[in-house]
Short mmCIF file of C-alpha atoms and ligand atoms in Angstrom, two decimals:
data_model
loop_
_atom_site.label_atom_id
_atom_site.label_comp_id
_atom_site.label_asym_id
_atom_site.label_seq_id
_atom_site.Cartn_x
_atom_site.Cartn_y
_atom_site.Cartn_z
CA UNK A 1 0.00 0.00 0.00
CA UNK A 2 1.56 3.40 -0.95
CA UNK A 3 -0.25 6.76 0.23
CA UNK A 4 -0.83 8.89 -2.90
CA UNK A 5 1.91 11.31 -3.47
CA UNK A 6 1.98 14.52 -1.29
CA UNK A 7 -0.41 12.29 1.54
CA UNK A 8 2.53 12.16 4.04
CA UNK A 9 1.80 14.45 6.92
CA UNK A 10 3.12 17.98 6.54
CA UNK A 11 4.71 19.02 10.18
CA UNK A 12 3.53 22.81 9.19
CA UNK A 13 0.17 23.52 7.07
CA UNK A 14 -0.85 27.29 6.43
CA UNK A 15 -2.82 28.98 9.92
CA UNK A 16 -5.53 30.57 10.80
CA UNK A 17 -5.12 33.61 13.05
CA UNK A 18 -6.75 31.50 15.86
CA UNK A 19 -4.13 28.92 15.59
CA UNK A 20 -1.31 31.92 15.48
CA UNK A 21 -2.10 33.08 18.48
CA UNK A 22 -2.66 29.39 20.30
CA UNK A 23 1.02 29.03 18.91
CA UNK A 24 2.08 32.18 20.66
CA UNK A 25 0.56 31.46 24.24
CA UNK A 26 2.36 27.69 24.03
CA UNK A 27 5.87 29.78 22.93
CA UNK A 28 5.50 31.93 26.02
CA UNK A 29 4.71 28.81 28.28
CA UNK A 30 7.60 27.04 26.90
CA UNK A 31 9.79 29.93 27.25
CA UNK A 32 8.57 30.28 31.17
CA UNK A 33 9.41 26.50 31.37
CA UNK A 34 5.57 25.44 31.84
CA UNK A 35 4.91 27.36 35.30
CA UNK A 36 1.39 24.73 36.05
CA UNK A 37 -0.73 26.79 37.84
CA UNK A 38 0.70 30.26 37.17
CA UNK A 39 -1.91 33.00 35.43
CA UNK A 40 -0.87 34.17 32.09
CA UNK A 41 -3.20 37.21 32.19
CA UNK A 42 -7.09 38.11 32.42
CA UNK A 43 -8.87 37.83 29.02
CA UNK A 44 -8.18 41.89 28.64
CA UNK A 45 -4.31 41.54 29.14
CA UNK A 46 -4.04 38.87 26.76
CA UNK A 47 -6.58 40.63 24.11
CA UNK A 48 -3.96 43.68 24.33
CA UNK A 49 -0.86 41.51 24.26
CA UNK A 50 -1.95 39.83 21.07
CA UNK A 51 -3.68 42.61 19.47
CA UNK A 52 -6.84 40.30 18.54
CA UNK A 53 -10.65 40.29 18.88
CA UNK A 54 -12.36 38.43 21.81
CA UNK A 55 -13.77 35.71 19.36
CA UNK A 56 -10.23 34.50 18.36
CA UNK A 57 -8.78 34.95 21.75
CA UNK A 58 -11.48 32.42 22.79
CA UNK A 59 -10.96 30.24 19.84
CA UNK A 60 -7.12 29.93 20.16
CA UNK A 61 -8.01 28.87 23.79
CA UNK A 62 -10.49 26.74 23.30
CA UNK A 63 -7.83 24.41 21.08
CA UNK A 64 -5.71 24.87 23.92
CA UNK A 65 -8.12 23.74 26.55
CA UNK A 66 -9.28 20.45 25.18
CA UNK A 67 -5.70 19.25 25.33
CA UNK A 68 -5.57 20.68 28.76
CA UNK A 69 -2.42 22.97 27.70
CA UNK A 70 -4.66 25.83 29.66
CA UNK A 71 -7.25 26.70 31.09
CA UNK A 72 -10.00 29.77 31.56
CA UNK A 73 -10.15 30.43 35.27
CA UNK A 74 -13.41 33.06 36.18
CA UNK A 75 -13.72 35.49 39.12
CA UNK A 76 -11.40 37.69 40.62
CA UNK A 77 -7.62 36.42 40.07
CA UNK A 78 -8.79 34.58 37.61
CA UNK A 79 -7.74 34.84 34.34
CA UNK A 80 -5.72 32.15 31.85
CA UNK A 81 -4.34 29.57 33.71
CA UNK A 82 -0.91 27.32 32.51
CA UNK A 83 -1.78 23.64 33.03
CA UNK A 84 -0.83 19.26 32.46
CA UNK A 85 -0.88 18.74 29.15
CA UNK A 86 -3.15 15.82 28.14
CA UNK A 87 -2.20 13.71 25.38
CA UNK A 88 -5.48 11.67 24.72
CA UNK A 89 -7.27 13.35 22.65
CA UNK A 90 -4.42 13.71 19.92
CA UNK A 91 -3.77 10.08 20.65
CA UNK A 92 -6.81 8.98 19.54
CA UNK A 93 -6.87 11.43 16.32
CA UNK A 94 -3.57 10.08 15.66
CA UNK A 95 -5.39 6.24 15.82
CA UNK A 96 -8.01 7.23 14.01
CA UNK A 97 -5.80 8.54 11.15
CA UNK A 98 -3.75 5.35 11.06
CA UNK A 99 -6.28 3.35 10.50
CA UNK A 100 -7.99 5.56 7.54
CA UNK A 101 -4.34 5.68 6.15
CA UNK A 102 -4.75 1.91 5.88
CA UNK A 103 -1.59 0.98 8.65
CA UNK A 104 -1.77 -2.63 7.80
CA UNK A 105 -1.62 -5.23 10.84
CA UNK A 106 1.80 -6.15 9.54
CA UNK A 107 2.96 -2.61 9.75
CA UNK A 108 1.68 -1.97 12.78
CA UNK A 109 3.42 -5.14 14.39
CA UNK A 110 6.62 -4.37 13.08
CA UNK A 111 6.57 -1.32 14.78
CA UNK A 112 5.31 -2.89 17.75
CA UNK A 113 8.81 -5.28 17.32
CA UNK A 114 11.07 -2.55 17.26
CA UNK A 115 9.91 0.07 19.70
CA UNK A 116 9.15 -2.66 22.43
CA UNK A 117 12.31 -4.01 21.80
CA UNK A 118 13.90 -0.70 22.06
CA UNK A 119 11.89 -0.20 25.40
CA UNK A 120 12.79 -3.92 26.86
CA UNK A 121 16.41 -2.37 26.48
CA UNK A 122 15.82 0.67 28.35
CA UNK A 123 13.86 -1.03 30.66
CA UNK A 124 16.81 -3.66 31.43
CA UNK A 125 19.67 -0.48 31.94
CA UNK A 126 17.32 1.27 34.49
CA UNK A 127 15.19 -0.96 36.42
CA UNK A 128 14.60 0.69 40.38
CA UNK A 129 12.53 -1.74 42.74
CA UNK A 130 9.28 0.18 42.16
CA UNK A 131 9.57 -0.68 38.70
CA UNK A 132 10.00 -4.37 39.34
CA UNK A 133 6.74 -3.73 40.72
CA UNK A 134 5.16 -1.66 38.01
CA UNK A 135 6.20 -4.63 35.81
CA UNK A 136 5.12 -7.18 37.85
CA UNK A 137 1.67 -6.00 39.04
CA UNK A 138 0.51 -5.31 34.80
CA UNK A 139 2.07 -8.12 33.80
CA UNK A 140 -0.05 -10.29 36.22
CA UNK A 141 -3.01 -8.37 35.79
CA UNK A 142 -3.33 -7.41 39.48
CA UNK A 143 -2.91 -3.53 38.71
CA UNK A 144 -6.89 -4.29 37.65
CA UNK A 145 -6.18 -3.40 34.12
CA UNK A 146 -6.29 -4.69 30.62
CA UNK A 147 -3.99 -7.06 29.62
CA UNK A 148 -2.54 -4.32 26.88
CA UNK A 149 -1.57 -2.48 29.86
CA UNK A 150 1.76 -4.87 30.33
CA UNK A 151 3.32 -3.01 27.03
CA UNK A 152 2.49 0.13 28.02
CA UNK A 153 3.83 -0.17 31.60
CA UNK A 154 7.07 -1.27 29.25
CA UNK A 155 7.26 1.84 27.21
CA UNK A 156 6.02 4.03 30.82
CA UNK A 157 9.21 2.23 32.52
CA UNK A 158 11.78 2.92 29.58
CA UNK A 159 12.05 6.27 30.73
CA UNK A 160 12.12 7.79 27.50
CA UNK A 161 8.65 9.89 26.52
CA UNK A 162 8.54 9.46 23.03
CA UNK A 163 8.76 5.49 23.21
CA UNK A 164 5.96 5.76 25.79
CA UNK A 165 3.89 7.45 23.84
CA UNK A 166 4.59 5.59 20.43
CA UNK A 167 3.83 2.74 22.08
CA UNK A 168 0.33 4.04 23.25
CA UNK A 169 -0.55 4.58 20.28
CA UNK A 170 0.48 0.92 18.24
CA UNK A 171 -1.08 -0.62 20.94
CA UNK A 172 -4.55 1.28 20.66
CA UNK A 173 -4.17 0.68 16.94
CA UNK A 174 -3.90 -3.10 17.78
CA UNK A 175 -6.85 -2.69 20.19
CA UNK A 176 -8.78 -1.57 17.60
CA UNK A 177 -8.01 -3.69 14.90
CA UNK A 178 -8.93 -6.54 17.25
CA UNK A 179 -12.27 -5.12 18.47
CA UNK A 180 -13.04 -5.87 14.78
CA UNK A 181 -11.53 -8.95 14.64
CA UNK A 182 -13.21 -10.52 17.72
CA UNK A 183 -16.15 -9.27 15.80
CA UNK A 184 -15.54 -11.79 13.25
CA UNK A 185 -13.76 -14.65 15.32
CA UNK A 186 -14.94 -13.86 18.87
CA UNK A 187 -12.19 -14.07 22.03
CA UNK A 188 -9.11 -12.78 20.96
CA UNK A 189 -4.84 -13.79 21.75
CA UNK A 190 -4.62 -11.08 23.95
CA UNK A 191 -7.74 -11.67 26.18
CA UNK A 192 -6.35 -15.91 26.49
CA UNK A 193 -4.20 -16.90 29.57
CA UNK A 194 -1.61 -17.55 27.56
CA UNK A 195 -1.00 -14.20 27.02
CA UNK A 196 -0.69 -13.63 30.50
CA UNK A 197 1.37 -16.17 31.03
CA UNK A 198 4.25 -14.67 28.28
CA UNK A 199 3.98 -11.39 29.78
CA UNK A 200 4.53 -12.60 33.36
CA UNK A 201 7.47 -15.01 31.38
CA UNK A 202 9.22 -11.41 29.87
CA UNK A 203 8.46 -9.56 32.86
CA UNK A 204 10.73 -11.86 34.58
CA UNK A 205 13.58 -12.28 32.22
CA UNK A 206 13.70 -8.82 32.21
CA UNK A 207 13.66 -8.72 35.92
CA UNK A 208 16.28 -11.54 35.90
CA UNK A 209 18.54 -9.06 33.66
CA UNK A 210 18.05 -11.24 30.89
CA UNK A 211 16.81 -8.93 28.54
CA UNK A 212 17.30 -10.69 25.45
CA UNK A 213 15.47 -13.46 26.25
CA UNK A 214 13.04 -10.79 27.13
CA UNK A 215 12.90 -9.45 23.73
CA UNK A 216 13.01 -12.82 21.92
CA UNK A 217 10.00 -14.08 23.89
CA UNK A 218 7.96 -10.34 23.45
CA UNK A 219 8.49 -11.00 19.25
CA UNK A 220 6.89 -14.49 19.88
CA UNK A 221 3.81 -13.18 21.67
CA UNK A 222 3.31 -10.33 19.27
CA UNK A 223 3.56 -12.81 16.46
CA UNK A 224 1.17 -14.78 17.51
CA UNK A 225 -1.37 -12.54 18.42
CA UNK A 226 -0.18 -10.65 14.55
CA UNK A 227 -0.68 -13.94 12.84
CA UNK A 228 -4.30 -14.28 14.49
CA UNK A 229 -5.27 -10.67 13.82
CA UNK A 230 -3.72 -10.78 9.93
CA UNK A 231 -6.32 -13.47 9.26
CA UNK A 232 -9.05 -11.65 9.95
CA UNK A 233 -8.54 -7.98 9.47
CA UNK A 234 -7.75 -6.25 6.28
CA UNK A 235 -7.37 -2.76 6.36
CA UNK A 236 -7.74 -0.73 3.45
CA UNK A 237 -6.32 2.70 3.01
CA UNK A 238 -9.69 5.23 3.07
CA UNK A 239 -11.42 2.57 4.64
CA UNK A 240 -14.32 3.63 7.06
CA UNK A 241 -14.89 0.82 9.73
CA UNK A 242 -16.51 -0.21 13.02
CA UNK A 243 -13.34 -0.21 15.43
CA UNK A 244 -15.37 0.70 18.48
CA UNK A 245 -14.63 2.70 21.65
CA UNK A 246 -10.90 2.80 22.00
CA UNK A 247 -10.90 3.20 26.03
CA UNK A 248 -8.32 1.18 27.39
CA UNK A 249 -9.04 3.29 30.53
CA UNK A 250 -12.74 4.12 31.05
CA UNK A 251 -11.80 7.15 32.86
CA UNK A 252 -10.42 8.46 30.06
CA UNK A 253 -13.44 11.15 29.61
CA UNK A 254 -13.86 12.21 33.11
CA UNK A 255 -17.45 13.69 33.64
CA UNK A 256 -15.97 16.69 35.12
CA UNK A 257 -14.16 18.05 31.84
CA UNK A 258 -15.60 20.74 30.37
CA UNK A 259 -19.06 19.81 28.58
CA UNK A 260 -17.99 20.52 24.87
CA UNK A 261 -14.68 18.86 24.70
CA UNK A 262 -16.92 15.51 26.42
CA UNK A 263 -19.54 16.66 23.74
CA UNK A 264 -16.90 16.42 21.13
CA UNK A 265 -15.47 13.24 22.16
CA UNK A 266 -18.67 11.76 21.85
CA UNK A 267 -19.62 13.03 18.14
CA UNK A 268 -16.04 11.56 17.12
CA UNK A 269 -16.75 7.80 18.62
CA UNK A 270 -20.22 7.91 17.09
CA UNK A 271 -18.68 8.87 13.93
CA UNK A 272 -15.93 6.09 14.23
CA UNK A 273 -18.01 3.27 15.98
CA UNK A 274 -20.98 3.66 13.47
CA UNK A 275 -18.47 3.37 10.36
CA UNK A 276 -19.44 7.20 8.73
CA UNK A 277 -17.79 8.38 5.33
CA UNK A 278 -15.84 11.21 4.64
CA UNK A 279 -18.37 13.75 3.38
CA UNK A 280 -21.39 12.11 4.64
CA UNK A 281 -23.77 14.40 5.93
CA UNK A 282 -24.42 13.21 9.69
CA UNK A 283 -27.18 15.99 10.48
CA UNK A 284 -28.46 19.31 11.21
CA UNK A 285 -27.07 21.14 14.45
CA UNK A 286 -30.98 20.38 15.63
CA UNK A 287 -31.01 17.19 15.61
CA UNK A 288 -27.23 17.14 17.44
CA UNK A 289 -28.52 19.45 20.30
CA UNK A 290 -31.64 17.14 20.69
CA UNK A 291 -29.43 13.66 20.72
CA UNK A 292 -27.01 14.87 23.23
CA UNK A 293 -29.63 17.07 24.94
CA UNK A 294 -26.78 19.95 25.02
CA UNK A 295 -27.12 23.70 24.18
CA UNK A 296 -26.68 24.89 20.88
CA UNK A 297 -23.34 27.39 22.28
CA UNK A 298 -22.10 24.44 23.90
CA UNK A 299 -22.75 22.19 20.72
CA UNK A 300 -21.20 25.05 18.37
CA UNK A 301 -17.95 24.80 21.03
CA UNK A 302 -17.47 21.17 20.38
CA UNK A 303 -18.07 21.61 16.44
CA UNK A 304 -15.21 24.08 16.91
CA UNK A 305 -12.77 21.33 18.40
CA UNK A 306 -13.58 18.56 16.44
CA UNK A 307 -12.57 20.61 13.14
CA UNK A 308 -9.55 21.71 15.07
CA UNK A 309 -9.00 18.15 14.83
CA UNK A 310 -10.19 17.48 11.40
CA UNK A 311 -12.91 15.11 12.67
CA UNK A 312 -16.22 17.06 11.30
CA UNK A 313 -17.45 20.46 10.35
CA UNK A 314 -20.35 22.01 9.70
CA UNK A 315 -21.53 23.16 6.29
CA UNK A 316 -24.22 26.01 6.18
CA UNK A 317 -26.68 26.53 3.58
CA UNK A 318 -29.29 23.64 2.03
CA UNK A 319 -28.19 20.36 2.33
CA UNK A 320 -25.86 21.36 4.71
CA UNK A 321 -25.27 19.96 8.41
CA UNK A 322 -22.41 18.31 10.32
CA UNK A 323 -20.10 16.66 7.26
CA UNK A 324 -17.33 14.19 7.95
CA UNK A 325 -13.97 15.11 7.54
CA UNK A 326 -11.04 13.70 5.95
CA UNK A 327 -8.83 12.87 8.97
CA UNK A 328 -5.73 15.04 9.04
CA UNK A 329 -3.62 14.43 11.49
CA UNK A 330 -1.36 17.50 11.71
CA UNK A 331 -3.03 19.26 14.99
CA UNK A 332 -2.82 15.97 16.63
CA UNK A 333 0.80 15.66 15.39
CA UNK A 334 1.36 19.33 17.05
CA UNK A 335 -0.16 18.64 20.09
CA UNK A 336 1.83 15.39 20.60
CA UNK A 337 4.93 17.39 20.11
CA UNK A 338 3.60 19.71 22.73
CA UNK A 339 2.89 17.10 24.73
CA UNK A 340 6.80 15.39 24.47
CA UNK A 341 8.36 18.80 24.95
CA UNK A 342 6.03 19.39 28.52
CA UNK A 343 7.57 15.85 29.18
CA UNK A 344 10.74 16.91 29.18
CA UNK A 345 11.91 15.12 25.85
CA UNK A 346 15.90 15.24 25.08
CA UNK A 347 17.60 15.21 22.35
CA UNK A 348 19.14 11.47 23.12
CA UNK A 349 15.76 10.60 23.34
CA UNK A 350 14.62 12.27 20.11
CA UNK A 351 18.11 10.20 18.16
CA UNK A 352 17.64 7.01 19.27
CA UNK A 353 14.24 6.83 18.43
CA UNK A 354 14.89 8.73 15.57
CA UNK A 355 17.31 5.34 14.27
CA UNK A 356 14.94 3.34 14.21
CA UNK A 357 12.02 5.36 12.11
CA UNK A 358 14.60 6.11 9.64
CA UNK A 359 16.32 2.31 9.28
CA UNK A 360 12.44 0.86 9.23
CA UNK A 361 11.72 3.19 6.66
CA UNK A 362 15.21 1.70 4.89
CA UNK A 363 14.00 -1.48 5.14
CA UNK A 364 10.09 -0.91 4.41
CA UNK A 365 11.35 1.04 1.01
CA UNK A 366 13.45 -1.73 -0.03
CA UNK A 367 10.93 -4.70 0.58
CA UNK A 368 7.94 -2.60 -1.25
CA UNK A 369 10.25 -3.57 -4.74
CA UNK A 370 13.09 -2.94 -7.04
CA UNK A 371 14.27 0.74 -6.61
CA UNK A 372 16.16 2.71 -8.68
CA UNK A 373 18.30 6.26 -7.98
CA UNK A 374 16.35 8.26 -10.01
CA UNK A 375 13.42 7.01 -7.59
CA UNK A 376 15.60 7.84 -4.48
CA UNK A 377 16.77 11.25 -5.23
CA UNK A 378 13.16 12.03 -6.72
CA UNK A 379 12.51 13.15 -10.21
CA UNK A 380 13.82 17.03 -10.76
CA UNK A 381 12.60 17.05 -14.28
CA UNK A 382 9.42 17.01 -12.96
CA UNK A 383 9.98 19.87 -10.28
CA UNK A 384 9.07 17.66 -7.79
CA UNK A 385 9.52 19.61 -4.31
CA UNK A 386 11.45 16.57 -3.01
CA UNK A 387 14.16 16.33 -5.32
CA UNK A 388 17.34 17.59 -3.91
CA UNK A 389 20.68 15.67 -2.83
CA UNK A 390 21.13 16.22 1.10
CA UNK A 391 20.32 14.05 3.56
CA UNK A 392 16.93 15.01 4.49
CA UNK A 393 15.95 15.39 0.87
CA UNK A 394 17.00 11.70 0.77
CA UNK A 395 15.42 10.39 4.10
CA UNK A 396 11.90 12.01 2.99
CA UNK A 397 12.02 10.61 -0.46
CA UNK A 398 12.68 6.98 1.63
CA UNK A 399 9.82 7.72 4.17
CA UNK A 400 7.63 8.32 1.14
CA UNK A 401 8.62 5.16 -0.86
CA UNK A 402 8.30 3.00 2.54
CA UNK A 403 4.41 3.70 1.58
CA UNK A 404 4.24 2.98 5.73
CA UNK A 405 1.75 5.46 7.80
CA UNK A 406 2.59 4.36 11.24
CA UNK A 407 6.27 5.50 10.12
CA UNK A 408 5.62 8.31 8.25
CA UNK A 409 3.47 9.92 11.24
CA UNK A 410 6.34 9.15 13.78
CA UNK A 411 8.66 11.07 11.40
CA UNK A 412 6.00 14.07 11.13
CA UNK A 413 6.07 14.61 15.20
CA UNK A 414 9.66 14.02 15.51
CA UNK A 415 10.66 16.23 12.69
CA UNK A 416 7.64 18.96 14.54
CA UNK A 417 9.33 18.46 17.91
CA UNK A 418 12.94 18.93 15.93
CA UNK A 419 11.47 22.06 14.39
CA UNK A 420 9.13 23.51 17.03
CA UNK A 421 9.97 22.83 20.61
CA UNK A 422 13.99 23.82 21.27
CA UNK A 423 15.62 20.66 20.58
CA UNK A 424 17.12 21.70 17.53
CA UNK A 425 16.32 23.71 14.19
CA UNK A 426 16.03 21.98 10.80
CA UNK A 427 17.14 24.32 7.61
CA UNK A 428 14.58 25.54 5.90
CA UNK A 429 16.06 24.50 2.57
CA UNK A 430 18.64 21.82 3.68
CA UNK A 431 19.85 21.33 0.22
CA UNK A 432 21.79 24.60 0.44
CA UNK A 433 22.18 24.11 4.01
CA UNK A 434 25.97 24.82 5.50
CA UNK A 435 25.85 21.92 7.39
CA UNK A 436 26.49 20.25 3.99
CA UNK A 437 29.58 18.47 3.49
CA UNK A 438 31.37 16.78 0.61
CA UNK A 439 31.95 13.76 2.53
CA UNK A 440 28.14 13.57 3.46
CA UNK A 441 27.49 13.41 -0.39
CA UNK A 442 29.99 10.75 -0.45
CA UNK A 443 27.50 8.74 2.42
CA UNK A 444 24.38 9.21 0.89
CA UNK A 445 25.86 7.67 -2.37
CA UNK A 446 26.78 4.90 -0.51
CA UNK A 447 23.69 4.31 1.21
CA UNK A 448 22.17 4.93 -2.11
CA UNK A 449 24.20 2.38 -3.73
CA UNK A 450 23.71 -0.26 -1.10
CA UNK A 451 19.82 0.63 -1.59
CA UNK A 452 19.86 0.16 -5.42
CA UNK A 453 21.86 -3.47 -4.82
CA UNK A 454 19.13 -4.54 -2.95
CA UNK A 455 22.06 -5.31 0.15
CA UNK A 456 19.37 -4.46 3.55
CA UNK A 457 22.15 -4.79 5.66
CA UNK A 458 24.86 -2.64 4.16
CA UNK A 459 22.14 -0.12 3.42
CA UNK A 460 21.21 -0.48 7.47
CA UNK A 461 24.94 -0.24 8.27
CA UNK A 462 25.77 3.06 6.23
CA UNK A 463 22.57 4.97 7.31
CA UNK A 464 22.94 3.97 10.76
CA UNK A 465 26.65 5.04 10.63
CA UNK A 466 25.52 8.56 8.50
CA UNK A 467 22.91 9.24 11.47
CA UNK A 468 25.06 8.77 14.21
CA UNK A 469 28.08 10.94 12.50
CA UNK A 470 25.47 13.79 11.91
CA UNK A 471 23.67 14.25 14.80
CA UNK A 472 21.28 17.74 13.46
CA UNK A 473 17.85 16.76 11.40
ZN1 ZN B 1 0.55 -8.75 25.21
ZN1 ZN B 2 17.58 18.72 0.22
#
């Protein structure tokens, strides 16, 4: 499956002044190092300091709000407030995506292979005794959790943020690939004691500092539970399906967030959970403020975050209502990044997860079939945006021809948080870059070679080597 040209998601689309100014109150908390609890100003101050109208003050907070980023305090000493960042609700636009994009359950796996690996390794280097019993208590099932809740505790424990969160999100994506397999088939691998059993078996081989038995035994459970799931569920890119609620923690919504975003949360799992098309027409705002019994201001606020999101919008005029969007992931890819920075993500963190996108892109480019240069270094006859001889011109072209969404996304928020959040500045136009040397031309030849050969491991060896030797984007 390849994602038609240009379908790989941007890290910056063209703003609205609403979004402008939600990107200015994030700089300023980033710059103040994410004082939670601290007033940034009444609604006044903050009308003056950004020189807009009330309606897109409220707007740019509003985004900001749902993700928990801030919040609107009233009354005297009130005013906007800095708060915890809350990743769910860009995790879940993310899943969504992914499984529009068509993430196959073989792609989705794989990823699961290498970033639980990766995680089992951290895990191993860093184990305290609380997180012998972190691991033990999910792996057993006594922490009163989900079974799924074992890999997450691994990517949690690993100490690095962006692993945790990757991880979140494959094994959602899993979840909801087998809600609709267990559709078809009933019980699933993950719900049998058997899977209990293996996680209780890696748990303690990584407890046991034997963390490659750990990691050998993790790729035979996912395989098996991969090799069940492939049978049954065949995702198709554009594909709208049944995956059902995606709560691996019911209190996921809490009753006491704010009315719209719960509003909006709802609308989105209808939309999901009753299989809806983009550009179906889903209803008039009357009928909306009837079925959830809400106001129509509150109702209009929730419309307002859901096409932050790219989930719906609503068209005016005859025939006109609440219309499905095309899932776009790029405000959940920005909040994510948001998200990472507030977590206190490093650059060591960012590279060696950063490895491993890039090599499984490698290796997904050179398994999808025979490639040639002109392919890799993109077609300049045909002013195609991506043609150009660095190393980032190179590493996009390879993302693109891995035709793999789950990759291609976790490039988008690492190149966003590369770009965005203080770890580091890409060039804007890399090709005439300084940080250009001859002997990097020399590398991506090689690699290039290597790639053209069809020889995965020399290819592996020379990128690997070419990331490690240049450690900027
Ligand atoms: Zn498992
Ligand atoms: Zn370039």
């Amino acid at each position: 499956m390849r994602l038609p040209e240009g379908k790989e998601p941007a890290a910056v689309a063209p703003e609205k002044l609403a979004v402008q100014v939600a990107r200015r109150i994030v700089d300023e908390i980033i710059e103040r190092q994410w004082p939670i609890g601290e007033v940034l100003g009444s609604e006044t101050a903050l009308r003056e300091h950004f020189g807009v109208s009330r309606s897109i003050l409220r707007e740019a907070i509003r985004v900001l709000e749902h993700s928990r980023v801030v919040q609107m305090r009233q009354g005297p000493g009130g005013g906007l407030v800095v708060g915890t960042p809350d990743p769910t609700p860009a995790i879940r636009g993310v899943v969504i995506y992914l499984e529009y994009a068509g993430a196959t359950v073989e792609q989705v796996v794989h990823a699961r292979f290498v970033f639980e690996r990766m995680a089992i390794a951290a895990v191993s280097e860093s184990l305290t005794e609380s997180g012998v019993q972190e691991l033990r208590s999910s792996a057993s099932g006594e922490d009163g959790r989900l079974p799924e809740n074992f890999h997450i505790a691994l990517g949690r424990l690993s100490g690095n943020p962006v692993l945790e969160l990757y991880i979140d999100i494959l094994v959602r994506l899993t979840a909801a690939y087998t809600h609709r397999a267990r559709g078809i088939a009933g019980n699933t691998e993950e719900e049998g004691c058997a899977a209990a059993r293996q996680h209780l078996a890696i748990a303690e081989s990584i407890v046991a500092g034997a963390s490659s038995r750990a990691q050998s035994d993790l790729v035979t459970h996912l395989d098996r539970a991969a090799t069940w799931l492939s049978g049954l569920v065949h995702p198709q890119p554009g594909e709208s399906t049944a995956i059902g609620p995606m709560d691996l923690d019911p209190d996921e919504w809490p009753r006491e967030r704010k009315l719209a975003g719960s509003v909006a949360g709802r609308i989105r799992d209808d939309i999901v959970s009753e299989g809806r098309y983009v550009g179906e027409v889903l209803g008039s705002e009357a009928d909306f403020v009837s079925r959830y019994g809400v106001s129509r201001s509150v109702f209009r606020e929730s419309i307002r975050i859901l096409e932050h999101y790219s989930v719906a919008r609503m068209r005016r005029g005859p025939g006109g209502g609440l219309v499905v969007l095309e899932p776009d992931p790029t405000s959940s890819i920005r909040t994510i990044a948001l998200y990472l920075d507030f977590r206190g993500v490093t650059v060591e963190h960012l590279r060696a997860v950063r490895e491993e996108v890039e090599l499984g892109c490698l290796t997904a480019a050179m398994r999808s079939g025979m490639l040639d240069k002109a392919e890799l270094w993109g077609d300049r006859q045909r002013r195609d945006s991506k043609a150009g001889r660095c190393s980032t011109c190179l590493r996009d072209r390879v993302a693109t021809l891995s035709g793999d969404p789950v990759l291609m996304l976790f490039r988008s928020v690492l190149a966003t948080l590369w770009d965005e959040y203080g770890t580091g500045r890409r060039p804007s136009d890399p090709c005439r870059s300084t940080d250009q040397t001859p002997d990097d031309r020399a590398e991506l030849d090689a690699i290039v070679d290597a790639m053209v050969a069809g020889d995965e491991g020399l290819a592996q060896f020379r990128m690997r080597r070419h990331l490690r030797e240049h450690p900027g984007w």
